[in-house]
Amino acid sequence: MTEGLIALAAMLLVAFGRVPIALAMGIVGVVGYAYMRDWNWTIAFAMVQGKLYETGRNYTLSVVPLFILMGNFVTRAGMSQELFRAAYAFIGPLRGGLAMATIWACAGFGGICGSSIATAATMAKVAYPSMKRFGYSDRLAVGAIASGGTLGIMIPPSTIMVIYGVFTETNIGKLFAAGILPGILGATLLCLGVQYVIWRDPKAGPPGERSSWRERWASLRDIWPVAFLFLFVMGGIYGGVFTATEGAGMGAFGAMAFALWRRALNWKTLYAALLESARTTAMLFLILTGALVFAEFINITAMPNDLRDFVSRFELHPIYVVAAICVIYVILGTAMEELSMILLTLPVFFPVVVHLGYDPVWFGILIVCVVEIGLISPPVGMNLFVLKTLLPQVSTGTVFRGVMPFMLADCVRLALLVAFPIIALWLPGMMR
């Protein structure tokens, strides 16, 4: 176990020295692997070569660029505006209605995007001007957008779920199904967070304009492409018609068809979508490869077995162990990038969770939930930086204070998922 702890400390020191996290994990993994093999560098580099080859030829990982491409097509097709208008038509007249409409629009957009950052960035452009026009406070506006954006990685499709599934050999289709109810629960609790802010400061979220029922039904007709694309992809995966990889391909093609139908796609925007998808995919694959190299080193140390023995020796209740793991993730999320945090810790924590008899699908949903908290956790939550970049007139302190009630709402959801695993496991249990 000593070698594993030293490697973790060394990796963090290298990362804090401004070395990219992917390279930090890879460097420490190679050096540690060579050390465990009596400083045989030939074996260590052969291991790296094998991991690079396996990652590049992994058919399941083709889901990642396809879902990223699907999200880029959807963003350029302008579907986020229709979702926001539909949500606003029904709940906009309520106090805080625009903020709640933003959250539900984020949930709908996340069902066809799969990226938290893209969801938050898109809704910042769509929803923030409307909220400011009706006199919403900056704290409530940015808090709703930042927290609502995190739903993009819980409601499937989700790149985080795909990488977790590949890393732990967990069924990706079941992970997608498991994220639906926790995603709806998360959106509901975030809306309660909006109401809490309104209760504390009624002027923070004044009511919007009331829409007629005719306008409401008309707004629903505008979002049929979003509903169709989500039901087509997830219904096909859930019903066993095609695999998650095939569903990603169908979803990307469907999103491109909708973008063409709306005349939102030309050669220039197509090139931009492909280039952005390639850059994002390259970044994710580099982090994944570095994490796999580091995990290979951790696996040949005694650290996973020692942790299992530690838990067994003290006869700790399994739920206490899971709660402690969740607390560690939340703390790490305030100082580390989310994907790197997951891939760094999974080789240590996942064997312990499986040893305790917990379902890997359920643990995957917990991981996504703590990542959502990390995305809006000061000081390094990615969604916070996205909003600060897009809304330079809003101070950093306002952004940090605005997300606090919504972080609490996400922590409540995390506690509910730990206490009632059926929330995440009911739908996967019904899959064929």
Tab-separated table of C-alpha atoms in Angstrom:
chain	number	residue	atom	x	y	z
A	1	MET	CA	0.000	0.000	0.000
A	2	THR	CA	2.967	2.310	0.623
A	3	GLU	CA	3.938	2.370	-3.052
A	4	GLY	CA	0.412	3.367	-4.056
A	5	LEU	CA	0.206	6.209	-1.541
A	6	ILE	CA	3.628	7.539	-2.582
A	7	ALA	CA	2.551	7.384	-6.235
A	8	LEU	CA	-0.646	9.329	-5.495
A	9	ALA	CA	1.312	12.007	-3.644
A	10	ALA	CA	3.913	12.180	-6.421
A	11	MET	CA	1.222	12.480	-9.095
A	12	LEU	CA	-0.426	15.371	-7.256
A	13	LEU	CA	2.924	17.142	-6.830
A	14	VAL	CA	3.680	16.783	-10.542
A	15	ALA	CA	0.177	18.022	-11.436
A	16	PHE	CA	0.492	21.028	-9.109
A	17	GLY	CA	3.748	21.800	-10.925
A	18	ARG	CA	1.555	22.749	-13.926
A	19	VAL	CA	2.186	19.481	-15.772
A	20	PRO	CA	-1.035	18.398	-17.565
A	21	ILE	CA	-2.881	15.830	-15.482
A	22	ALA	CA	-2.798	13.236	-18.286
A	23	LEU	CA	0.993	13.434	-18.504
A	24	ALA	CA	1.324	13.489	-14.712
A	25	MET	CA	-0.616	10.222	-14.384
A	26	GLY	CA	1.288	8.660	-17.285
A	27	ILE	CA	4.753	9.662	-16.015
A	28	VAL	CA	4.144	8.446	-12.458
A	29	GLY	CA	2.525	5.268	-13.795
A	30	VAL	CA	5.502	4.419	-16.021
A	31	VAL	CA	8.091	5.138	-13.331
A	32	GLY	CA	6.113	3.208	-10.722
A	33	TYR	CA	5.578	0.243	-13.034
A	34	ALA	CA	9.310	0.104	-13.853
A	35	TYR	CA	10.098	0.236	-10.113
A	36	MET	CA	7.734	-2.649	-9.367
A	37	ARG	CA	9.457	-4.663	-12.140
A	38	ASP	CA	12.982	-4.133	-10.769
A	39	TRP	CA	13.500	-1.027	-12.891
A	40	ASN	CA	12.891	-2.896	-16.115
A	41	TRP	CA	12.051	-0.017	-18.469
A	42	THR	CA	11.459	-2.339	-21.414
A	43	ILE	CA	8.493	-3.922	-19.662
A	44	ALA	CA	7.210	-0.513	-18.528
A	45	PHE	CA	7.267	1.009	-22.002
A	46	ALA	CA	5.759	-2.139	-23.464
A	47	MET	CA	2.871	-1.696	-21.040
A	48	VAL	CA	2.400	1.906	-22.220
A	49	GLN	CA	2.467	0.777	-25.827
A	50	GLY	CA	-0.182	-1.818	-25.071
A	51	LYS	CA	-2.451	0.707	-23.343
A	52	LEU	CA	-2.140	3.159	-26.237
A	53	TYR	CA	-3.026	0.422	-28.712
A	54	GLU	CA	-5.952	-0.893	-26.645
A	55	THR	CA	-7.405	2.593	-26.162
A	56	GLY	CA	-7.152	3.459	-29.842
A	57	ARG	CA	-8.762	0.260	-31.096
A	58	ASN	CA	-11.450	-0.021	-28.409
A	59	TYR	CA	-14.719	-0.200	-30.350
A	60	THR	CA	-16.820	0.802	-27.345
A	61	LEU	CA	-14.937	4.086	-26.991
A	62	SER	CA	-16.221	5.186	-30.402
A	63	VAL	CA	-19.326	6.213	-28.435
A	64	VAL	CA	-17.392	9.206	-27.074
A	65	PRO	CA	-16.649	11.113	-30.307
A	66	LEU	CA	-20.078	10.236	-31.742
A	67	PHE	CA	-21.999	11.645	-28.774
A	68	ILE	CA	-19.720	14.698	-28.701
A	69	LEU	CA	-20.427	15.238	-32.408
A	70	MET	CA	-24.148	14.796	-31.749
A	71	GLY	CA	-24.006	17.511	-29.090
A	72	ASN	CA	-22.157	19.891	-31.397
A	73	PHE	CA	-24.731	19.421	-34.160
A	74	VAL	CA	-27.574	19.956	-31.689
A	75	THR	CA	-25.971	23.148	-30.362
A	76	ARG	CA	-25.605	24.579	-33.844
A	77	ALA	CA	-29.181	23.651	-34.736
A	78	GLY	CA	-30.442	26.047	-32.041
A	79	MET	CA	-32.605	23.454	-30.254
A	80	SER	CA	-31.771	24.985	-26.872
A	81	GLN	CA	-33.879	28.066	-27.632
A	82	GLU	CA	-37.001	25.993	-28.309
A	83	LEU	CA	-36.504	24.070	-25.061
A	84	PHE	CA	-36.176	27.264	-23.054
A	85	ARG	CA	-39.265	28.821	-24.681
A	86	ALA	CA	-41.337	25.706	-23.979
A	87	ALA	CA	-40.299	25.579	-20.331
A	88	TYR	CA	-40.834	29.321	-19.948
A	89	ALA	CA	-44.353	29.132	-21.453
A	90	PHE	CA	-45.483	26.812	-18.641
A	91	ILE	CA	-43.606	27.958	-15.527
A	92	GLY	CA	-42.299	31.403	-16.486
A	93	PRO	CA	-45.178	33.297	-14.761
A	94	LEU	CA	-44.178	31.854	-11.362
A	95	ARG	CA	-41.735	33.603	-9.055
A	96	GLY	CA	-38.356	32.285	-10.093
A	97	GLY	CA	-40.067	30.732	-13.101
A	98	LEU	CA	-37.392	31.798	-15.570
A	99	ALA	CA	-34.691	30.192	-13.424
A	100	MET	CA	-36.712	26.965	-13.130
A	101	ALA	CA	-37.406	27.057	-16.875
A	102	THR	CA	-33.654	27.307	-17.417
A	103	ILE	CA	-33.061	24.236	-15.263
A	104	TRP	CA	-35.650	22.135	-17.114
A	105	ALA	CA	-34.350	23.387	-20.458
A	106	CYS	CA	-30.872	22.275	-19.367
A	107	ALA	CA	-32.291	18.859	-18.502
A	108	GLY	CA	-33.876	18.553	-21.949
A	109	PHE	CA	-30.782	19.808	-23.711
A	110	GLY	CA	-28.615	17.415	-21.706
A	111	GLY	CA	-30.688	14.555	-23.084
A	112	ILE	CA	-29.330	15.241	-26.561
A	113	CYS	CA	-25.978	16.852	-25.775
A	114	GLY	CA	-24.118	14.861	-23.100
A	115	SER	CA	-21.778	17.681	-22.094
A	116	SER	CA	-22.136	19.795	-18.971
A	117	ILE	CA	-19.907	22.597	-20.227
A	118	ALA	CA	-21.739	22.823	-23.567
A	119	THR	CA	-25.113	22.867	-21.787
A	120	ALA	CA	-24.069	25.655	-19.406
A	121	ALA	CA	-22.461	27.707	-22.181
A	122	THR	CA	-25.491	27.392	-24.443
A	123	MET	CA	-27.999	28.287	-21.736
A	124	ALA	CA	-25.896	31.260	-20.656
A	125	LYS	CA	-26.465	32.743	-24.111
A	126	VAL	CA	-30.158	31.788	-24.247
A	127	ALA	CA	-31.483	32.284	-20.702
A	128	TYR	CA	-29.322	34.955	-19.050
A	129	PRO	CA	-30.540	37.879	-21.226
A	130	SER	CA	-34.185	36.952	-20.513
A	131	MET	CA	-33.615	36.749	-16.779
A	132	LYS	CA	-31.845	40.101	-16.722
A	133	ARG	CA	-34.662	41.691	-18.735
A	134	PHE	CA	-37.152	40.662	-16.042
A	135	GLY	CA	-34.932	41.904	-13.201
A	136	TYR	CA	-33.459	38.629	-11.894
A	137	SER	CA	-30.474	38.927	-9.608
A	138	ASP	CA	-27.140	37.825	-11.024
A	139	ARG	CA	-26.692	35.367	-8.171
A	140	LEU	CA	-29.879	33.480	-8.996
A	141	ALA	CA	-29.330	33.678	-12.752
A	142	VAL	CA	-25.784	32.316	-12.800
A	143	GLY	CA	-26.566	29.778	-10.058
A	144	ALA	CA	-29.470	28.323	-12.039
A	145	ILE	CA	-27.483	28.196	-15.289
A	146	ALA	CA	-24.332	26.692	-13.755
A	147	SER	CA	-26.186	24.053	-11.734
A	148	GLY	CA	-28.651	23.260	-14.517
A	149	GLY	CA	-25.738	22.727	-16.884
A	150	THR	CA	-24.470	19.855	-14.748
A	151	LEU	CA	-27.568	17.839	-15.717
A	152	GLY	CA	-25.947	17.378	-19.123
A	153	ILE	CA	-23.772	14.554	-17.776
A	154	MET	CA	-26.435	12.811	-15.670
A	155	ILE	CA	-29.278	12.605	-18.162
A	156	PRO	CA	-28.050	10.295	-20.939
A	157	PRO	CA	-26.190	10.283	-23.201
A	158	SER	CA	-23.179	11.117	-21.049
A	159	THR	CA	-19.486	10.957	-21.940
A	160	ILE	CA	-18.606	10.517	-18.248
A	161	MET	CA	-20.817	7.415	-18.076
A	162	VAL	CA	-19.219	6.014	-21.224
A	163	ILE	CA	-15.697	6.419	-19.855
A	164	TYR	CA	-16.732	4.987	-16.468
A	165	GLY	CA	-18.347	2.031	-18.235
A	166	VAL	CA	-15.252	1.330	-20.339
A	167	PHE	CA	-12.871	1.784	-17.398
A	168	THR	CA	-14.832	-0.533	-15.083
A	169	GLU	CA	-16.316	-2.844	-17.754
A	170	THR	CA	-19.857	-1.850	-16.737
A	171	ASN	CA	-22.750	-2.035	-19.221
A	172	ILE	CA	-23.078	1.435	-20.773
A	173	GLY	CA	-26.727	0.949	-21.750
A	174	LYS	CA	-27.632	0.216	-18.126
A	175	LEU	CA	-25.669	3.258	-16.979
A	176	PHE	CA	-27.661	5.410	-19.394
A	177	ALA	CA	-30.950	4.004	-18.110
A	178	ALA	CA	-29.817	4.486	-14.508
A	179	GLY	CA	-29.203	8.202	-15.063
A	180	ILE	CA	-32.749	9.142	-16.113
A	181	LEU	CA	-34.539	9.146	-12.744
A	182	PRO	CA	-31.611	10.717	-10.811
A	183	GLY	CA	-31.497	13.386	-13.528
A	184	ILE	CA	-35.194	14.184	-13.078
A	185	LEU	CA	-34.735	14.151	-9.302
A	186	GLY	CA	-31.794	16.524	-9.645
A	187	ALA	CA	-33.773	18.987	-11.769
A	188	THR	CA	-36.610	18.913	-9.224
A	189	LEU	CA	-34.280	19.581	-6.289
A	190	LEU	CA	-32.560	22.409	-8.174
A	191	CYS	CA	-35.984	23.998	-8.698
A	192	LEU	CA	-36.520	23.730	-4.947
A	193	GLY	CA	-33.182	25.512	-4.611
A	194	VAL	CA	-34.588	28.326	-6.747
A	195	GLN	CA	-37.605	28.553	-4.452
A	196	TYR	CA	-35.312	28.718	-1.434
A	197	VAL	CA	-33.468	31.682	-2.956
A	198	ILE	CA	-36.816	33.370	-3.730
A	199	TRP	CA	-37.984	32.750	-0.165
A	200	ARG	CA	-34.840	34.442	1.155
A	201	ASP	CA	-35.017	37.309	-1.350
A	202	PRO	CA	-38.387	37.720	-3.158
A	203	LYS	CA	-36.903	40.376	-5.450
A	204	ALA	CA	-34.291	37.954	-6.794
A	205	GLY	CA	-36.718	36.254	-9.184
A	206	PRO	CA	-39.832	38.245	-10.155
A	207	PRO	CA	-42.528	36.494	-12.210
A	208	GLY	CA	-42.432	36.642	-15.989
A	209	GLU	CA	-45.154	37.182	-18.559
A	210	ARG	CA	-48.076	34.762	-18.656
A	211	SER	CA	-48.528	32.723	-21.833
A	212	SER	CA	-51.862	31.614	-23.246
A	213	TRP	CA	-52.625	27.925	-23.619
A	214	ARG	CA	-52.387	28.326	-27.373
A	215	GLU	CA	-48.849	29.651	-27.021
A	216	ARG	CA	-47.992	26.829	-24.645
A	217	TRP	CA	-49.130	24.109	-27.055
A	218	ALA	CA	-47.335	25.875	-29.878
A	219	SER	CA	-44.103	25.855	-27.852
A	220	LEU	CA	-44.436	22.102	-27.305
A	221	ARG	CA	-44.732	21.549	-31.045
A	222	ASP	CA	-41.390	23.306	-31.495
A	223	ILE	CA	-39.484	20.801	-29.344
A	224	TRP	CA	-40.542	17.624	-31.139
A	225	PRO	CA	-37.086	17.180	-32.744
A	226	VAL	CA	-35.480	17.107	-29.284
A	227	ALA	CA	-38.015	14.631	-27.922
A	228	PHE	CA	-37.812	12.455	-31.017
A	229	LEU	CA	-34.010	12.328	-31.001
A	230	PHE	CA	-33.856	11.445	-27.288
A	231	LEU	CA	-36.571	8.791	-27.492
A	232	PHE	CA	-35.101	7.338	-30.661
A	233	VAL	CA	-31.595	6.943	-29.250
A	234	MET	CA	-32.425	6.003	-25.665
A	235	GLY	CA	-35.503	3.966	-26.615
A	236	GLY	CA	-33.411	1.940	-29.044
A	237	ILE	CA	-30.707	1.286	-26.448
A	238	TYR	CA	-33.216	0.632	-23.651
A	239	GLY	CA	-35.294	-1.711	-25.816
A	240	GLY	CA	-32.304	-3.666	-27.069
A	241	VAL	CA	-32.776	-2.583	-30.692
A	242	PHE	CA	-29.170	-1.432	-30.938
A	243	THR	CA	-26.129	-1.098	-28.722
A	244	ALA	CA	-24.904	2.124	-27.129
A	245	THR	CA	-22.266	2.487	-29.840
A	246	GLU	CA	-24.826	2.038	-32.618
A	247	GLY	CA	-27.164	4.432	-30.816
A	248	ALA	CA	-24.421	7.067	-30.712
A	249	GLY	CA	-23.987	6.762	-34.465
A	250	MET	CA	-27.732	7.026	-35.067
A	251	GLY	CA	-27.945	10.014	-32.732
A	252	ALA	CA	-25.101	11.849	-34.463
A	253	PHE	CA	-26.700	11.214	-37.858
A	254	GLY	CA	-30.113	12.338	-36.581
A	255	ALA	CA	-28.671	15.523	-35.087
A	256	MET	CA	-26.906	16.299	-38.358
A	257	ALA	CA	-30.151	15.698	-40.279
A	258	PHE	CA	-32.043	18.122	-38.005
A	259	ALA	CA	-29.296	20.730	-38.366
A	260	LEU	CA	-29.478	20.403	-42.155
A	261	TRP	CA	-33.277	20.565	-42.074
A	262	ARG	CA	-33.095	23.822	-40.121
A	263	ARG	CA	-30.475	25.148	-42.539
A	264	ALA	CA	-28.114	25.657	-39.608
A	265	LEU	CA	-25.334	23.569	-41.138
A	266	ASN	CA	-23.059	24.616	-43.980
A	267	TRP	CA	-19.490	23.704	-44.881
A	268	LYS	CA	-18.091	26.216	-42.406
A	269	THR	CA	-20.213	25.111	-39.430
A	270	LEU	CA	-19.714	21.445	-40.349
A	271	TYR	CA	-15.945	21.930	-40.270
A	272	ALA	CA	-16.205	23.774	-36.940
A	273	ALA	CA	-18.330	20.985	-35.420
A	274	LEU	CA	-15.943	18.273	-36.621
A	275	LEU	CA	-12.883	20.200	-35.423
A	276	GLU	CA	-14.345	20.870	-31.971
A	277	SER	CA	-15.410	17.233	-31.635
A	278	ALA	CA	-11.919	16.060	-32.608
A	279	ARG	CA	-10.238	18.370	-30.084
A	280	THR	CA	-12.540	17.311	-27.251
A	281	THR	CA	-12.124	13.631	-28.107
A	282	ALA	CA	-8.328	13.945	-28.243
A	283	MET	CA	-8.301	15.591	-24.813
A	284	LEU	CA	-10.501	12.878	-23.294
A	285	PHE	CA	-8.496	10.035	-24.857
A	286	LEU	CA	-5.210	11.505	-23.650
A	287	ILE	CA	-6.527	11.714	-20.085
A	288	LEU	CA	-7.960	8.199	-20.358
A	289	THR	CA	-4.671	6.748	-21.617
A	290	GLY	CA	-2.702	8.390	-18.814
A	291	ALA	CA	-5.216	7.090	-16.279
A	292	LEU	CA	-5.011	3.542	-17.676
A	293	VAL	CA	-1.222	3.595	-17.365
A	294	PHE	CA	-1.479	4.823	-13.776
A	295	ALA	CA	-4.188	2.245	-13.000
A	296	GLU	CA	-1.988	-0.564	-14.332
A	297	PHE	CA	0.677	0.443	-11.835
A	298	ILE	CA	-1.832	0.686	-8.957
A	299	ASN	CA	-3.181	-2.767	-9.807
A	300	ILE	CA	0.201	-4.445	-9.322
A	301	THR	CA	0.724	-2.802	-5.942
A	302	ALA	CA	-0.920	-4.095	-2.800
A	303	MET	CA	-3.035	-0.956	-2.392
A	304	PRO	CA	-6.456	-2.287	-3.587
A	305	ASN	CA	-6.104	-5.490	-1.537
A	306	ASP	CA	-4.882	-3.573	1.506
A	307	LEU	CA	-7.889	-1.268	1.360
A	308	ARG	CA	-10.257	-4.233	1.160
A	309	ASP	CA	-8.490	-5.850	4.116
A	310	PHE	CA	-8.691	-2.573	6.047
A	311	VAL	CA	-12.460	-2.372	5.552
A	312	SER	CA	-12.907	-6.042	6.499
A	313	ARG	CA	-10.658	-5.800	9.563
A	314	PHE	CA	-12.586	-2.953	11.167
A	315	GLU	CA	-15.972	-4.410	10.127
A	316	LEU	CA	-17.215	-1.043	8.961
A	317	HIS	CA	-20.771	-0.883	7.710
A	318	PRO	CA	-20.650	-0.731	3.879
A	319	ILE	CA	-22.802	2.401	3.759
A	320	TYR	CA	-20.244	4.257	5.911
A	321	VAL	CA	-17.496	3.308	3.469
A	322	VAL	CA	-19.534	4.575	0.495
A	323	ALA	CA	-20.370	7.790	2.364
A	324	ALA	CA	-16.677	8.350	3.110
A	325	ILE	CA	-15.799	7.801	-0.564
A	326	CYS	CA	-18.455	10.337	-1.593
A	327	VAL	CA	-17.082	12.911	0.868
A	328	ILE	CA	-13.569	12.393	-0.516
A	329	TYR	CA	-14.846	12.919	-4.054
A	330	VAL	CA	-16.681	16.114	-3.111
A	331	ILE	CA	-13.535	17.493	-1.440
A	332	LEU	CA	-11.344	16.528	-4.413
A	333	GLY	CA	-13.862	18.153	-6.734
A	334	THR	CA	-13.087	21.564	-5.260
A	335	ALA	CA	-9.439	21.309	-6.358
A	336	MET	CA	-9.230	18.898	-9.326
A	337	GLU	CA	-10.653	18.549	-12.819
A	338	GLU	CA	-13.537	16.077	-12.705
A	339	LEU	CA	-12.587	13.451	-15.300
A	340	SER	CA	-9.017	13.249	-14.034
A	341	MET	CA	-10.300	12.924	-10.475
A	342	ILE	CA	-12.507	9.974	-11.420
A	343	LEU	CA	-9.899	8.118	-13.452
A	344	LEU	CA	-7.268	8.710	-10.776
A	345	THR	CA	-9.351	7.292	-7.921
A	346	LEU	CA	-11.332	4.511	-9.600
A	347	PRO	CA	-8.456	1.991	-9.456
A	348	VAL	CA	-8.401	2.513	-5.686
A	349	PHE	CA	-12.086	2.799	-4.790
A	350	PHE	CA	-13.843	0.591	-7.364
A	351	PRO	CA	-12.413	-2.749	-6.086
A	352	VAL	CA	-13.490	-1.800	-2.568
A	353	VAL	CA	-17.052	-0.996	-3.679
A	354	VAL	CA	-17.346	-4.259	-5.625
A	355	HIS	CA	-15.913	-6.162	-2.652
A	356	LEU	CA	-18.653	-4.683	-0.463
A	357	GLY	CA	-21.246	-6.148	-2.839
A	358	TYR	CA	-22.579	-2.921	-4.341
A	359	ASP	CA	-23.844	-2.682	-7.905
A	360	PRO	CA	-21.268	-1.019	-10.235
A	361	VAL	CA	-24.127	0.722	-12.082
A	362	TRP	CA	-25.314	2.361	-8.864
A	363	PHE	CA	-21.776	3.408	-7.941
A	364	GLY	CA	-21.362	4.892	-11.414
A	365	ILE	CA	-24.400	7.122	-10.847
A	366	LEU	CA	-22.950	8.220	-7.501
A	367	ILE	CA	-19.721	9.098	-9.293
A	368	VAL	CA	-21.592	11.220	-11.848
A	369	CYS	CA	-23.495	12.933	-9.021
A	370	VAL	CA	-20.312	13.930	-7.185
A	371	VAL	CA	-18.832	15.103	-10.496
A	372	GLU	CA	-21.870	17.352	-10.905
A	373	ILE	CA	-21.145	18.830	-7.483
A	374	GLY	CA	-17.516	19.296	-8.488
A	375	LEU	CA	-18.513	21.149	-11.664
A	376	ILE	CA	-20.028	23.947	-9.570
A	377	SER	CA	-17.671	23.769	-6.587
A	378	PRO	CA	-15.432	26.795	-6.014
A	379	PRO	CA	-12.659	27.414	-6.785
A	380	VAL	CA	-12.135	25.197	-9.881
A	381	GLY	CA	-15.629	24.148	-10.952
A	382	MET	CA	-15.513	24.132	-14.760
A	383	ASN	CA	-19.055	25.487	-15.164
A	384	LEU	CA	-18.126	28.482	-13.032
A	385	PHE	CA	-15.213	29.352	-15.302
A	386	VAL	CA	-17.397	28.934	-18.391
A	387	LEU	CA	-19.976	31.396	-17.047
A	388	LYS	CA	-17.331	33.865	-15.899
A	389	THR	CA	-15.853	33.814	-19.408
A	390	LEU	CA	-19.209	34.259	-21.142
A	391	LEU	CA	-20.554	36.790	-18.614
A	392	PRO	CA	-17.553	39.011	-17.774
A	393	GLN	CA	-19.815	41.641	-16.185
A	394	VAL	CA	-20.659	39.221	-13.356
A	395	SER	CA	-18.040	39.114	-10.604
A	396	THR	CA	-16.374	35.865	-9.566
A	397	GLY	CA	-17.685	36.274	-6.026
A	398	THR	CA	-21.245	36.563	-7.320
A	399	VAL	CA	-20.817	33.358	-9.319
A	400	PHE	CA	-19.417	31.518	-6.293
A	401	ARG	CA	-22.183	32.697	-3.980
A	402	GLY	CA	-24.873	32.005	-6.547
A	403	VAL	CA	-24.160	28.267	-6.783
A	404	MET	CA	-24.128	27.571	-3.029
A	405	PRO	CA	-27.871	26.766	-2.610
A	406	PHE	CA	-27.709	24.506	-5.657
A	407	MET	CA	-24.657	22.676	-4.347
A	408	LEU	CA	-26.723	21.925	-1.244
A	409	ALA	CA	-29.548	20.592	-3.437
A	410	ASP	CA	-27.084	18.283	-5.234
A	411	CYS	CA	-25.746	17.056	-1.887
A	412	VAL	CA	-29.313	16.186	-0.857
A	413	ARG	CA	-29.731	14.182	-4.054
A	414	LEU	CA	-26.438	12.387	-3.385
A	415	ALA	CA	-27.676	11.439	0.083
A	416	LEU	CA	-30.960	10.154	-1.374
A	417	LEU	CA	-29.130	8.034	-3.943
A	418	VAL	CA	-26.942	6.529	-1.221
A	419	ALA	CA	-29.944	5.821	1.015
A	420	PHE	CA	-32.249	4.566	-1.761
A	421	PRO	CA	-30.268	2.804	-4.534
A	422	ILE	CA	-33.548	1.788	-6.211
A	423	ILE	CA	-33.790	5.332	-7.621
A	424	ALA	CA	-30.878	4.521	-9.919
A	425	LEU	CA	-31.368	0.767	-10.332
A	426	TRP	CA	-35.085	0.490	-11.129
A	427	LEU	CA	-34.881	1.298	-14.846
A	428	PRO	CA	-31.712	-0.747	-15.532
A	429	GLY	CA	-33.398	-3.700	-13.850
A	430	MET	CA	-36.138	-3.583	-16.444
A	431	MET	CA	-33.777	-3.586	-19.437
A	432	ARG	CA	-33.600	-6.548	-21.739
